[in-house]
Amino acid sequence: MTFLEALAKQRWDDHRYYHHSRINQSLHFFSALSFIGAYVFIFLEPTVAVLLAWLVAMPVRQIGHFFFEPRDYDEANQATHEYKEEIKVGYNLRRKVVLLTIWMCCPLLLLLDPTLLGLFEAHTNWRAFADNVSILWLTLAGAALVGRSVQLFFLRDVQTGIVWFTKILTDPFHDLELYHKAPLHVLRGELVDPIVPHRTA
């Protein structure tokens, strides 16, 4: 496959396997708006950008996956939840739990050791604390993206890793296009997306 074909396939697999719930889709829509806001703020006020991404966009996004996405047998794709978790290219639920646990521990580490073994200047107020937390969270985001991409180089191939990296960075824009009607469906009581089993990329 070409790069764009592989990107389209990863996006389609992500949608058809992990976004059956219209509530989950709606949360992804609002998360996408928050991430795009973070992309803008990263050039204006980096701390605000990181806090917006990690305190709003990420929790909203993951709530949809953990609490609203069905875990029973996927009739549309003829797949079990366990199978989908096994073949997930990016972060499946188990990996997300690890990532989110590290995320939650970052502020606690700075409260226990404000310099974090001498890496930071100790905070003297809440703004300085937020700045230090944002640096940790930005580092965590970079490590999570680059780490999984490099891991995919060895588990799959280099193109898969680069495609996944590109997909993650562009997901907010794609999610806006894909899920902008999801809140309206929820208001109509249409809570499950009748995903077509097969589609050509």
Short mmCIF file of C-alpha atoms in Angstrom, two decimals:
data_model
loop_
_atom_site.label_atom_id
_atom_site.label_comp_id
_atom_site.label_asym_id
_atom_site.label_seq_id
_atom_site.Cartn_x
_atom_site.Cartn_y
_atom_site.Cartn_z
CA MET A 1 0.00 0.00 0.00
CA THR A 2 1.04 3.59 -0.54
CA PHE A 3 1.38 5.89 2.46
CA LEU A 4 -2.04 7.47 1.87
CA GLU A 5 -3.69 4.07 1.35
CA ALA A 6 -2.18 2.81 4.60
CA LEU A 7 -3.35 5.98 6.40
CA ALA A 8 -6.88 5.52 5.04
CA LYS A 9 -6.86 1.88 6.17
CA GLN A 10 -5.69 2.70 9.70
CA ARG A 11 -8.36 5.41 9.96
CA TRP A 12 -11.09 3.10 8.66
CA ASP A 13 -10.07 0.23 10.98
CA ASP A 14 -10.01 2.62 13.94
CA HIS A 15 -13.50 3.88 13.09
CA ARG A 16 -15.16 0.53 12.36
CA TYR A 17 -13.63 -1.31 15.31
CA TYR A 18 -13.64 1.33 18.04
CA HIS A 19 -16.33 3.92 17.33
CA HIS A 20 -19.70 2.20 17.26
CA SER A 21 -21.16 4.35 20.03
CA ARG A 22 -22.56 7.71 18.95
CA ILE A 23 -21.79 9.00 22.45
CA ASN A 24 -18.17 7.98 21.98
CA GLN A 25 -18.19 9.69 18.58
CA SER A 26 -19.66 12.85 20.12
CA LEU A 27 -16.99 12.88 22.80
CA HIS A 28 -14.37 12.47 20.09
CA PHE A 29 -15.86 15.48 18.31
CA PHE A 30 -15.56 17.66 21.42
CA SER A 31 -12.11 16.22 22.12
CA ALA A 32 -11.05 17.11 18.57
CA LEU A 33 -12.12 20.72 19.10
CA SER A 34 -10.06 20.82 22.30
CA PHE A 35 -6.99 19.30 20.62
CA ILE A 36 -7.19 21.79 17.76
CA GLY A 37 -7.39 24.55 20.36
CA ALA A 38 -4.28 23.07 21.97
CA TYR A 39 -2.51 23.04 18.60
CA VAL A 40 -3.18 26.78 18.32
CA PHE A 41 -2.14 27.57 21.89
CA ILE A 42 1.11 25.61 21.64
CA PHE A 43 2.53 28.59 19.71
CA LEU A 44 0.98 31.20 22.01
CA GLU A 45 0.92 29.76 25.52
CA PRO A 46 2.46 26.25 25.69
CA THR A 47 1.35 25.57 29.27
CA VAL A 48 -2.27 26.31 28.39
CA ALA A 49 -1.98 24.09 25.31
CA VAL A 50 -0.66 21.11 27.26
CA LEU A 51 -3.20 21.51 30.08
CA LEU A 52 -6.02 21.79 27.55
CA ALA A 53 -4.85 18.64 25.80
CA TRP A 54 -4.27 16.54 28.93
CA LEU A 55 -7.03 17.84 31.21
CA VAL A 56 -9.82 18.25 28.65
CA ALA A 57 -9.17 16.61 25.29
CA MET A 58 -7.61 13.34 26.48
CA PRO A 59 -10.04 12.55 29.34
CA VAL A 60 -13.08 13.35 27.18
CA ARG A 61 -11.71 11.13 24.42
CA GLN A 62 -10.91 8.19 26.67
CA ILE A 63 -14.18 8.33 28.63
CA GLY A 64 -15.89 7.43 25.36
CA HIS A 65 -13.72 4.35 24.87
CA PHE A 66 -13.79 3.09 28.45
CA PHE A 67 -17.44 3.69 29.33
CA PHE A 68 -19.55 3.91 26.18
CA GLU A 69 -18.01 1.70 23.53
CA PRO A 70 -19.60 -1.80 23.54
CA ARG A 71 -17.40 -4.74 24.50
CA ASP A 72 -19.66 -7.53 23.25
CA TYR A 73 -19.23 -9.41 19.99
CA ASP A 74 -18.90 -7.05 17.02
CA GLU A 75 -21.42 -8.35 14.48
CA ALA A 76 -20.52 -5.73 11.85
CA ASN A 77 -16.88 -6.81 11.78
CA GLN A 78 -17.28 -10.41 12.98
CA ALA A 79 -14.76 -9.79 15.75
CA THR A 80 -14.54 -10.19 19.50
CA HIS A 81 -13.41 -7.41 21.81
CA GLU A 82 -10.35 -9.49 22.69
CA TYR A 83 -9.40 -9.85 19.02
CA LYS A 84 -9.70 -6.12 18.42
CA GLU A 85 -7.55 -5.39 21.47
CA GLU A 86 -4.91 -7.83 20.18
CA ILE A 87 -4.66 -6.34 16.67
CA LYS A 88 -4.92 -2.68 17.74
CA VAL A 89 -2.15 -0.75 15.99
CA GLY A 90 -1.90 2.02 18.56
CA TYR A 91 -2.84 2.09 22.22
CA ASN A 92 -5.39 -0.55 23.19
CA LEU A 93 -7.25 -0.22 26.50
CA ARG A 94 -4.52 -1.98 28.48
CA ARG A 95 -1.81 0.31 27.12
CA LYS A 96 -4.05 3.32 27.70
CA VAL A 97 -4.43 2.38 31.37
CA VAL A 98 -0.63 2.37 31.72
CA LEU A 99 -0.31 5.70 29.89
CA LEU A 100 -3.06 7.38 31.91
CA THR A 101 -1.61 6.04 35.17
CA ILE A 102 1.74 7.65 34.35
CA TRP A 103 -0.11 10.85 33.41
CA MET A 104 -1.86 10.99 36.78
CA CYS A 105 1.37 10.29 38.65
CA CYS A 106 3.28 13.21 37.09
CA PRO A 107 1.76 15.96 39.32
CA LEU A 108 2.13 13.71 42.38
CA LEU A 109 5.83 13.25 41.67
CA LEU A 110 6.30 17.02 41.52
CA LEU A 111 4.44 17.44 44.80
CA LEU A 112 6.66 14.86 46.47
CA ASP A 113 9.87 16.22 44.92
CA PRO A 114 9.38 19.70 43.38
CA THR A 115 12.75 19.54 41.62
CA LEU A 116 12.21 15.94 40.42
CA LEU A 117 15.78 14.90 41.24
CA GLY A 118 17.13 18.26 40.15
CA LEU A 119 15.49 18.37 36.70
CA PHE A 120 13.26 21.34 37.56
CA GLU A 121 13.49 24.55 39.50
CA ALA A 122 11.21 24.06 42.51
CA HIS A 123 7.85 25.73 42.02
CA THR A 124 6.99 28.63 44.31
CA ASN A 125 3.40 29.15 43.16
CA TRP A 126 0.64 27.34 41.28
CA ARG A 127 1.61 28.85 37.93
CA ALA A 128 5.15 27.54 38.24
CA PHE A 129 3.74 24.15 39.30
CA ALA A 130 1.49 24.11 36.21
CA ASP A 131 4.46 24.99 34.01
CA ASN A 132 6.49 22.08 35.41
CA VAL A 133 3.58 19.66 35.10
CA SER A 134 3.00 20.75 31.52
CA ILE A 135 6.65 20.02 30.67
CA LEU A 136 6.28 16.52 32.12
CA TRP A 137 3.02 15.92 30.27
CA LEU A 138 4.42 17.23 26.98
CA THR A 139 7.42 14.93 27.42
CA LEU A 140 5.08 12.03 28.16
CA ALA A 141 3.05 12.75 25.01
CA GLY A 142 6.18 12.87 22.88
CA ALA A 143 7.55 9.68 24.42
CA ALA A 144 4.23 7.88 23.93
CA LEU A 145 4.01 8.90 20.27
CA VAL A 146 7.63 8.27 19.33
CA GLY A 147 7.93 5.16 21.50
CA ARG A 148 4.92 3.39 19.99
CA SER A 149 5.92 4.47 16.47
CA VAL A 150 9.40 2.98 16.87
CA GLN A 151 7.90 -0.14 18.45
CA LEU A 152 5.71 -0.53 15.37
CA PHE A 153 8.83 -0.33 13.19
CA PHE A 154 9.84 -3.69 14.68
CA LEU A 155 6.41 -5.24 15.27
CA ARG A 156 5.06 -4.37 11.80
CA ASP A 157 7.22 -2.20 9.53
CA VAL A 158 8.56 1.35 9.30
CA GLN A 159 5.67 2.60 7.17
CA THR A 160 3.10 1.39 9.70
CA GLY A 161 4.84 3.31 12.48
CA ILE A 162 5.11 6.52 10.47
CA VAL A 163 1.51 6.21 9.27
CA TRP A 164 0.28 5.71 12.83
CA PHE A 165 2.29 8.73 14.03
CA THR A 166 0.75 10.82 11.25
CA LYS A 167 -2.73 9.49 12.00
CA ILE A 168 -2.52 10.43 15.67
CA LEU A 169 -1.38 13.99 14.95
CA THR A 170 -4.09 14.52 12.33
CA ASP A 171 -6.90 12.64 14.13
CA PRO A 172 -8.48 15.84 15.55
CA PHE A 173 -9.09 17.22 12.06
CA HIS A 174 -10.32 13.88 10.72
CA ASP A 175 -12.59 13.39 13.74
CA LEU A 176 -14.24 16.77 13.11
CA GLU A 177 -15.10 15.67 9.60
CA LEU A 178 -16.19 12.18 10.63
CA TYR A 179 -18.13 12.86 13.83
CA HIS A 180 -19.56 16.39 13.54
CA LYS A 181 -23.08 14.97 13.19
CA ALA A 182 -22.74 12.53 16.09
CA PRO A 183 -24.20 14.88 18.77
CA LEU A 184 -27.30 15.32 16.62
CA HIS A 185 -27.68 11.55 16.33
CA VAL A 186 -27.44 11.26 20.12
CA LEU A 187 -30.17 13.89 20.56
CA ARG A 188 -32.36 11.83 18.22
CA GLY A 189 -31.77 8.74 20.34
CA GLU A 190 -29.63 7.06 17.67
CA LEU A 191 -26.93 5.74 19.99
CA VAL A 192 -25.28 3.13 17.75
CA ASP A 193 -23.67 3.80 14.40
CA PRO A 194 -24.83 1.22 11.82
CA ILE A 195 -21.27 0.83 10.53
CA VAL A 196 -21.06 -0.76 7.10
CA PRO A 197 -19.09 -4.02 7.43
CA HIS A 198 -16.91 -3.47 4.34
CA ARG A 199 -15.59 -0.41 2.56
CA THR A 200 -12.79 0.11 0.09
CA ALA A 201 -10.18 2.69 1.13
#
